[in-house]
C-alpha positions as a Markdown table, in Angstrom:
| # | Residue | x | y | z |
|---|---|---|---|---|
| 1 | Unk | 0.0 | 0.0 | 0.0 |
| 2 | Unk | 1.2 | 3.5 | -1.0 |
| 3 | Unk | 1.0 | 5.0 | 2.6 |
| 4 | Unk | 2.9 | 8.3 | 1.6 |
| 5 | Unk | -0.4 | 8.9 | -1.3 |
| 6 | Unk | -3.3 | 8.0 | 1.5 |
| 7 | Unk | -1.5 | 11.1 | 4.0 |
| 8 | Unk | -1.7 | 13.6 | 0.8 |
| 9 | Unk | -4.9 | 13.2 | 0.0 |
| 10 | Unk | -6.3 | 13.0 | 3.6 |
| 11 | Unk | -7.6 | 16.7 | 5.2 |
| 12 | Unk | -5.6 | 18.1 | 7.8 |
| 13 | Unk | -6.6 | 18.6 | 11.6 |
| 14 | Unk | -7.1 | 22.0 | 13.0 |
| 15 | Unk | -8.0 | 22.1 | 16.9 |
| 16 | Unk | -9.0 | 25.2 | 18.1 |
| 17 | Unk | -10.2 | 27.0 | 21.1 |
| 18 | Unk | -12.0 | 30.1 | 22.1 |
| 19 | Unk | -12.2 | 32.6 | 25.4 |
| 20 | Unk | -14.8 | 34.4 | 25.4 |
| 21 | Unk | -16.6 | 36.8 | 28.0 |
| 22 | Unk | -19.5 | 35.1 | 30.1 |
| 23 | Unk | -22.5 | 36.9 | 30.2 |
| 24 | Unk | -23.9 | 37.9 | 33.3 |
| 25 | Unk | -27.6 | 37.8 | 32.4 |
| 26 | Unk | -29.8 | 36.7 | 30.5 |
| 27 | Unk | -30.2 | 38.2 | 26.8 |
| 28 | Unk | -26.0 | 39.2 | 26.9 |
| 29 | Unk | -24.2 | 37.3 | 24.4 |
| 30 | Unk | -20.9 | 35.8 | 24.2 |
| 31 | Unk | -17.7 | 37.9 | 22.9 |
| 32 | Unk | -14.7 | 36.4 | 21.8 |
| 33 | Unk | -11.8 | 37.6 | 23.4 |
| 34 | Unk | -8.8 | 35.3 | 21.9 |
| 35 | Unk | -8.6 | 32.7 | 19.5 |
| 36 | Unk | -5.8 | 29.9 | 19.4 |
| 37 | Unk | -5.7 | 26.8 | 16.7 |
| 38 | Unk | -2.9 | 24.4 | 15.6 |
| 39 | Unk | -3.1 | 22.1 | 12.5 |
| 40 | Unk | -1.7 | 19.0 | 12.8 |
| 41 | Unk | -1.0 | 15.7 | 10.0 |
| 42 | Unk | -4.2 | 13.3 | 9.9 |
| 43 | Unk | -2.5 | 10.1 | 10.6 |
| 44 | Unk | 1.0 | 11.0 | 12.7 |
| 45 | Unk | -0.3 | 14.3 | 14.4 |
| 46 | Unk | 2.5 | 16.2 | 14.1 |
| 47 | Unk | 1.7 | 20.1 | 14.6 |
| 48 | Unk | 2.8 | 21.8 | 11.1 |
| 49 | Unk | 1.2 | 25.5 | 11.9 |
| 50 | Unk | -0.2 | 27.5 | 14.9 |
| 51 | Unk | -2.0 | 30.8 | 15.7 |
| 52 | Unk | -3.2 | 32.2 | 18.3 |
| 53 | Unk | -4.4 | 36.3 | 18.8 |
| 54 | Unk | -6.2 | 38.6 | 21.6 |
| 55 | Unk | -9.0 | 39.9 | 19.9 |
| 56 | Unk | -10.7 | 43.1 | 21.3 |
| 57 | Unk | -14.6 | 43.5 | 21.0 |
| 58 | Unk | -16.7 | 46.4 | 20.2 |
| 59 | Unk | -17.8 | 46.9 | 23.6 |
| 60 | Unk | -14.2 | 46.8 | 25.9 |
| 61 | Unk | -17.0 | 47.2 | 29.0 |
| 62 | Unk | -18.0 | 44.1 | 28.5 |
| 63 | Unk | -14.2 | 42.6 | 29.6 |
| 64 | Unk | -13.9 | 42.8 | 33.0 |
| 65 | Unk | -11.4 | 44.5 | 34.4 |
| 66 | Unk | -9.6 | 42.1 | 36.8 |
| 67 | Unk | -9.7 | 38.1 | 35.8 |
| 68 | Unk | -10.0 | 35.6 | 38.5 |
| 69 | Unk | -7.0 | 33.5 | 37.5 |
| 70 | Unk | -3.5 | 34.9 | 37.5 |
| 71 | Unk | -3.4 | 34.9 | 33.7 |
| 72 | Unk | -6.7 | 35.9 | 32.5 |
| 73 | Unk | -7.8 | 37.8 | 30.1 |
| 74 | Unk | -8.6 | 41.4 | 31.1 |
| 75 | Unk | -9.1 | 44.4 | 29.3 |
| 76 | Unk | -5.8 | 46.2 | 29.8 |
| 77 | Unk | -4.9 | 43.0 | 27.9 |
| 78 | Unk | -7.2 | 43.5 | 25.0 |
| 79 | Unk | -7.9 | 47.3 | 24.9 |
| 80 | Unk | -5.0 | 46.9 | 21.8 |
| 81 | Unk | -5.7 | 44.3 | 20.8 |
| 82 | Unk | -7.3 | 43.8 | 16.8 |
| 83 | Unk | -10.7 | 43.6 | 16.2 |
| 84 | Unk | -12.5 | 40.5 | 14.9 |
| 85 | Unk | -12.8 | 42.0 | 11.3 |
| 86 | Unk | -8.6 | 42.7 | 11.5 |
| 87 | Unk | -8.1 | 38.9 | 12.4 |
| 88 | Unk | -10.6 | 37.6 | 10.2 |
| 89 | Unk | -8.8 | 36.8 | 6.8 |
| 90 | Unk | -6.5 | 34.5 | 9.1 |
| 91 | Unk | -8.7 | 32.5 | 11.2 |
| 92 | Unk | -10.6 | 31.9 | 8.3 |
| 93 | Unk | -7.8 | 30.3 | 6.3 |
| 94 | Unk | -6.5 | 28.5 | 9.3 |
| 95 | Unk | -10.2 | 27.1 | 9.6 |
| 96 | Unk | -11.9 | 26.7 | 6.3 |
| 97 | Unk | -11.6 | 23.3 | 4.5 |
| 98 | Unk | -10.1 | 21.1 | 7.3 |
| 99 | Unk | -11.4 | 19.0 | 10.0 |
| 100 | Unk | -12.6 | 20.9 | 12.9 |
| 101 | Unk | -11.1 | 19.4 | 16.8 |
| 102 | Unk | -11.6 | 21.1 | 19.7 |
| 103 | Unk | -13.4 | 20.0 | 23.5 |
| 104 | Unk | -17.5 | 21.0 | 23.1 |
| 105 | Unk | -16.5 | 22.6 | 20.1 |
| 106 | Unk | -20.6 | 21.2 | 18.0 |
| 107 | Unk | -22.0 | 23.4 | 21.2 |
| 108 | Unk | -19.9 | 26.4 | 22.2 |
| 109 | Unk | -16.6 | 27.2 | 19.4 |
| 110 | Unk | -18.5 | 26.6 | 16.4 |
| 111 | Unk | -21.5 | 28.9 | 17.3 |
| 112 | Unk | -19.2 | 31.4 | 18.3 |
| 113 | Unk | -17.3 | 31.8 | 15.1 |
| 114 | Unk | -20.6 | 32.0 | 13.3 |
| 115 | Unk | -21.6 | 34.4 | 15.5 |
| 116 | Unk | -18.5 | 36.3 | 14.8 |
| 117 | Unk | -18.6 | 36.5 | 11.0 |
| 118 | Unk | -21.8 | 37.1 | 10.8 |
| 119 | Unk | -20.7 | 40.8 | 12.9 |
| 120 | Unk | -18.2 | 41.4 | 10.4 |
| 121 | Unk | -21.2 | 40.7 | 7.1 |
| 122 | Unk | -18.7 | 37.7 | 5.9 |
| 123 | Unk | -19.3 | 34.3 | 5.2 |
| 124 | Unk | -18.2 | 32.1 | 8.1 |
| 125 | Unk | -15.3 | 29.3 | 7.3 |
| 126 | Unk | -16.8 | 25.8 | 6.6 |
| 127 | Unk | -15.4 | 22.2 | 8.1 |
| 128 | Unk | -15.0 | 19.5 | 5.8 |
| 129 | Unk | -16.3 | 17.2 | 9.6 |
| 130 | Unk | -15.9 | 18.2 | 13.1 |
| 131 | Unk | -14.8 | 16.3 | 15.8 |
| 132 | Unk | -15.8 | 17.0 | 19.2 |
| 133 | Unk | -13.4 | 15.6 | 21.9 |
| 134 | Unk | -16.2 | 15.8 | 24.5 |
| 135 | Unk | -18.8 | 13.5 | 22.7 |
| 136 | Unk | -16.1 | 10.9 | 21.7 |
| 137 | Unk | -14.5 | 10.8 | 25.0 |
| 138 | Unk | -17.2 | 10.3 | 26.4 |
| 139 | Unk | -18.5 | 7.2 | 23.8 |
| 140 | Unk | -15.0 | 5.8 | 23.8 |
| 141 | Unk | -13.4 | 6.7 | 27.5 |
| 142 | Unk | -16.0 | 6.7 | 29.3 |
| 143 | Unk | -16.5 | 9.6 | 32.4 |
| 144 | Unk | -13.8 | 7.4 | 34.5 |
| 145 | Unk | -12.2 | 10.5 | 35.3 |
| 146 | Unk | -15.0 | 12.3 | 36.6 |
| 147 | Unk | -17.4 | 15.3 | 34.8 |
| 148 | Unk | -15.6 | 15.6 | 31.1 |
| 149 | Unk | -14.3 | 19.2 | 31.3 |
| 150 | Unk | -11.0 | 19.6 | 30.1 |
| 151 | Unk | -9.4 | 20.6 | 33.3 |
| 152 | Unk | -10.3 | 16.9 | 35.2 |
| 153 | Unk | -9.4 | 14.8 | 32.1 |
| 154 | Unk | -5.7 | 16.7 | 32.2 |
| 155 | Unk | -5.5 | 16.3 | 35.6 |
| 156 | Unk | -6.5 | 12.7 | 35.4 |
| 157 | Unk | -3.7 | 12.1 | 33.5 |
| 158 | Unk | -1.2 | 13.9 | 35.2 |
| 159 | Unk | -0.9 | 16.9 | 32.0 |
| 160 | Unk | -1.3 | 20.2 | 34.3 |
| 161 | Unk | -3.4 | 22.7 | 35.0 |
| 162 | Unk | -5.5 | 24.2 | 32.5 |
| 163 | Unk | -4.6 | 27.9 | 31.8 |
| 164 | Unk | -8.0 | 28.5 | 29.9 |
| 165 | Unk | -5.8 | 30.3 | 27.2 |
| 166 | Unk | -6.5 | 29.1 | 23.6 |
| 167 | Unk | -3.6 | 28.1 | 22.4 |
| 168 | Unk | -2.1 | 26.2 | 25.5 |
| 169 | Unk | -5.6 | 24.7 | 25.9 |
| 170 | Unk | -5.7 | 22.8 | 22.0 |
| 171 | Unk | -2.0 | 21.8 | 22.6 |
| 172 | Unk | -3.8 | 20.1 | 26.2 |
| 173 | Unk | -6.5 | 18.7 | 24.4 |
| 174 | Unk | -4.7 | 16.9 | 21.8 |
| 175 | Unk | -2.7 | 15.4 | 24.5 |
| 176 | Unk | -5.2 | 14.2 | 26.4 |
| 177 | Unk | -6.7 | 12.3 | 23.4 |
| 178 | Unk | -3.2 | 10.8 | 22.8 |
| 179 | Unk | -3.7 | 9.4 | 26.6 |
| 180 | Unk | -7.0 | 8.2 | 26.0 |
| 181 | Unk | -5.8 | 6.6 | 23.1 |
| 182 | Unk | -3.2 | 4.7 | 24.9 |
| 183 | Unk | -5.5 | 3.9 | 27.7 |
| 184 | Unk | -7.5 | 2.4 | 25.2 |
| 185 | Unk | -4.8 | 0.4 | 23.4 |
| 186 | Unk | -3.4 | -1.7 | 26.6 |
| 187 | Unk | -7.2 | -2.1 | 27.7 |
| 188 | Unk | -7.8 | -3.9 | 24.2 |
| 189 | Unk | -4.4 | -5.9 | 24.4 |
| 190 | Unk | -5.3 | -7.4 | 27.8 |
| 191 | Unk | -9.1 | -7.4 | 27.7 |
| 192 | Unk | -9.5 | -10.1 | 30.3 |
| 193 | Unk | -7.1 | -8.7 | 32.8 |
| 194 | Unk | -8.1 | -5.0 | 32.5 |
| 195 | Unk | -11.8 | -5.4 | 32.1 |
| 196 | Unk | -11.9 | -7.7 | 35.4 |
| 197 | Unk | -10.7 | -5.0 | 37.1 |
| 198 | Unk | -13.7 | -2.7 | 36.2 |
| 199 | Unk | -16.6 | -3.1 | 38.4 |
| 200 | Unk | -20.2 | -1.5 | 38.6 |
| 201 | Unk | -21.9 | 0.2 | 41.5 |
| 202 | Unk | -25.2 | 2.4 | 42.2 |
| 203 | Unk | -22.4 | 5.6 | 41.9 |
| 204 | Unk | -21.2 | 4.2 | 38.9 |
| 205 | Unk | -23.1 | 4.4 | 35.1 |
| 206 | Unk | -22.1 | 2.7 | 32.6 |
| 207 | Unk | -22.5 | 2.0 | 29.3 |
| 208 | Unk | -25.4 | -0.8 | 29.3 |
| 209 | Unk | -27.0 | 0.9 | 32.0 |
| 210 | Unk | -27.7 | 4.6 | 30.8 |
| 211 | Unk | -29.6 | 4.9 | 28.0 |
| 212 | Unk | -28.7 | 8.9 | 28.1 |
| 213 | Unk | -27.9 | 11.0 | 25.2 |
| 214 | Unk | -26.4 | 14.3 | 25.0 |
| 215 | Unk | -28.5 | 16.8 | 23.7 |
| 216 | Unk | -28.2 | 18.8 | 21.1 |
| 217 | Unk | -29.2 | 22.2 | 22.3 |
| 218 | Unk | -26.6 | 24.9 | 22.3 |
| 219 | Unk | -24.3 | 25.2 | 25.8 |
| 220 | Unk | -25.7 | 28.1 | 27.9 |
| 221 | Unk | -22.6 | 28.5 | 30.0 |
| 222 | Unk | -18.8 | 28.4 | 29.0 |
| 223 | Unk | -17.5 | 25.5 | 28.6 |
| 224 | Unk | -19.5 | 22.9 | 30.9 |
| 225 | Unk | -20.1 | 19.2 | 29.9 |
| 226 | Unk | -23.6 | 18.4 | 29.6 |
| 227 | Unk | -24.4 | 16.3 | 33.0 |
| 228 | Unk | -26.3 | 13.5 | 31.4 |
| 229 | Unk | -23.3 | 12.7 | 29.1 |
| 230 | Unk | -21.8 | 9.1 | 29.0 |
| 231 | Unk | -21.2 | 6.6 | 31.6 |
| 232 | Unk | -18.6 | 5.9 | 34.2 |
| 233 | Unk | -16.2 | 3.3 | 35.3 |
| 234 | Unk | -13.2 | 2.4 | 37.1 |
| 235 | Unk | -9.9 | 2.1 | 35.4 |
| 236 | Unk | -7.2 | -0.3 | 37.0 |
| 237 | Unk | -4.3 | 2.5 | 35.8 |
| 238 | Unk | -3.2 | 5.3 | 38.7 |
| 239 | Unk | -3.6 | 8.7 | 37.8 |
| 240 | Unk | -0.6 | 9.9 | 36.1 |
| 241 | Unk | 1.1 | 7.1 | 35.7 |
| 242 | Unk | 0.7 | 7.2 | 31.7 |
| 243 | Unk | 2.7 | 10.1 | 30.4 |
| 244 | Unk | 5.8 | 8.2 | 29.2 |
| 245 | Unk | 4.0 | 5.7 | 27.3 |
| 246 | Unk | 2.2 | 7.9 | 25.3 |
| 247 | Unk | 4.9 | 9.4 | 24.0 |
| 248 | Unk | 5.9 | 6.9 | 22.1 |
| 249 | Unk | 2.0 | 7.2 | 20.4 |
| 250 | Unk | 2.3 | 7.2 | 16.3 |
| 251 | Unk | -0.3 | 8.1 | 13.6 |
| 252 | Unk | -2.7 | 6.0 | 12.2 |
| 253 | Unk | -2.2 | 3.9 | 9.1 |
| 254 | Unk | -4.1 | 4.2 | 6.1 |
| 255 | Unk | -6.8 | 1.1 | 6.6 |
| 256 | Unk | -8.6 | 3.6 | 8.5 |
| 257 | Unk | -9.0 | 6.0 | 5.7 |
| 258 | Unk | -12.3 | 7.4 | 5.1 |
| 259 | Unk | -13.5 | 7.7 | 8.7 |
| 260 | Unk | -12.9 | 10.7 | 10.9 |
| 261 | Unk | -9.4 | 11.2 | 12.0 |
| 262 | Unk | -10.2 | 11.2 | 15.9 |
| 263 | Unk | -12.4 | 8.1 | 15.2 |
| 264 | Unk | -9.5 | 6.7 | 13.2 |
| 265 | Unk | -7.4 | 6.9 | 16.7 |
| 266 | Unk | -9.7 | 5.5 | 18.9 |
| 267 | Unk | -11.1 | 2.7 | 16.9 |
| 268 | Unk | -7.3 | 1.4 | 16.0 |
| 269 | Unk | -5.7 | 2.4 | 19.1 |
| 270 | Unk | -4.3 | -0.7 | 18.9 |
| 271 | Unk | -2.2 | 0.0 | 16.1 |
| 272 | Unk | -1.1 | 3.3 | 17.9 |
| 273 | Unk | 2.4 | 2.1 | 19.8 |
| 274 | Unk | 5.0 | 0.3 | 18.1 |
């Protein structure tokens, strides 16, 4: 098989990540405050470009003025920052004709940037498929590390805090995708060994006992997982104890062509580690 033909022909991977003001009532909407992406290969995820930008919004009330973490956003920080419209040609070729990635993106991101070009009277960049690391998880991982925000998964794993900046958060998501991955691969090597390990409780849902979808409905606070999501179980592995095996994680190989990249990973995880 001509491996070197299936990677040129395969879209490229952009995750991306948004901060934007939270609204304090009802009727305020959401203003993006910085945006942050990196493209990466399909099947060896190597980051090949990155961006990242403050952007400031019409209305520089609407930023507070102190943040609650050390390296928030405030608006000394944007007050010079470019508008949307000044940024726009760039995030929309870093964006338009790839495959979205992102945490939540489907409820929160995507909105957002629609939302944002529509200010501006442009046309809004266009995925080629989106994958959302919060549904996927969720299917494939399970909610073994608790709710499925992005700050509990990376701390499940031993990755850091979250800094809630774009750029440093799609660089964290990847990451912990490439852990789940892994996770995945040594639970399908030893099925029998890990899966006995895993037991059920009345704390614990799981798979065969929720029936529980996520709904569709647009996310009406930052970043928070739906509650209903997914299941839960226990994994036999300690927190943290994964970080040096995933680096040895490689890209897909072309079998898996023609289904979602992020799919691609999980469903062949077990072709991830050589």
């Amino acid at each position: 098989m001509d491996f070197s033909s299936c990677n040129k022909h395969a879209p490229e991977i952009v995750f991306f990540d948004l901060e934007t003001t939270v609204p304090k009532r009802g009727g305020e909407r959401f203003w993006v405050l910085e945006f942050g992406a990196i493209v990466v290969t399909p099947h060896k995820l190597t980051e090949i470009e990155s961006y990242t930008t403050l952007i400031k919004p019409k209305d520089l009330s609407v930023v507070s003025v102190k943040s609650s973490r050390s390296d928030g956003i405030t608006r000394k920080a944007v007050e010079n920052a470019p508008s949307f419209e000044d940024v726009a040609d760039r995030i929309f070729g870093i964006l338009n004709g790839r495959v979205w990635a992102g945490h939540n993106i489907q409820r929160f991101d995507c909105v957002r940037i629609k939302e944002a070009f529509y200010d501006i009277n442009r046309p809004a960049p266009v995925p080629v498929g989106i994958i959302d690391s919060l549904g996927v998880l969720t299917e494939k991982f399970g909610r073994r590390a608790g709710n499925m925000k992005m700050a509990s998964l990376a701390s499940y794993f031993g990755l850091g805090q979250q800094k809630h900046r774009s750029l440093d958060d799609v660089r964290m998501n990847l990451e912990v995708v490439k852990h789940c991955a892994t996770v995945l691969f040594l639970e399908s090597s030893l099925p029998n060994i890990f899966e006995s390990k895993w037991y059920e409780s009345p704390s614990i849902m799981t798979r065969s006992r929720s029936n529980a979808k996520s709904p569709c409905k647009e996310e009406s606070s930052r970043k928070s997982p739906p509650t209903t999501l997914g299941y839960q179980r226990t994994v036999p592995y300690a927190r943290g104890s994964l970080g040096k095996v995933t680096e040895r994680v490689k890209g897909l190989l072309c079998k898996a062509q023609g289904q979602p990249p992020l799919q691609q990973l999980l469903k062949h995880s077990h072709s991830l580690l050589r």
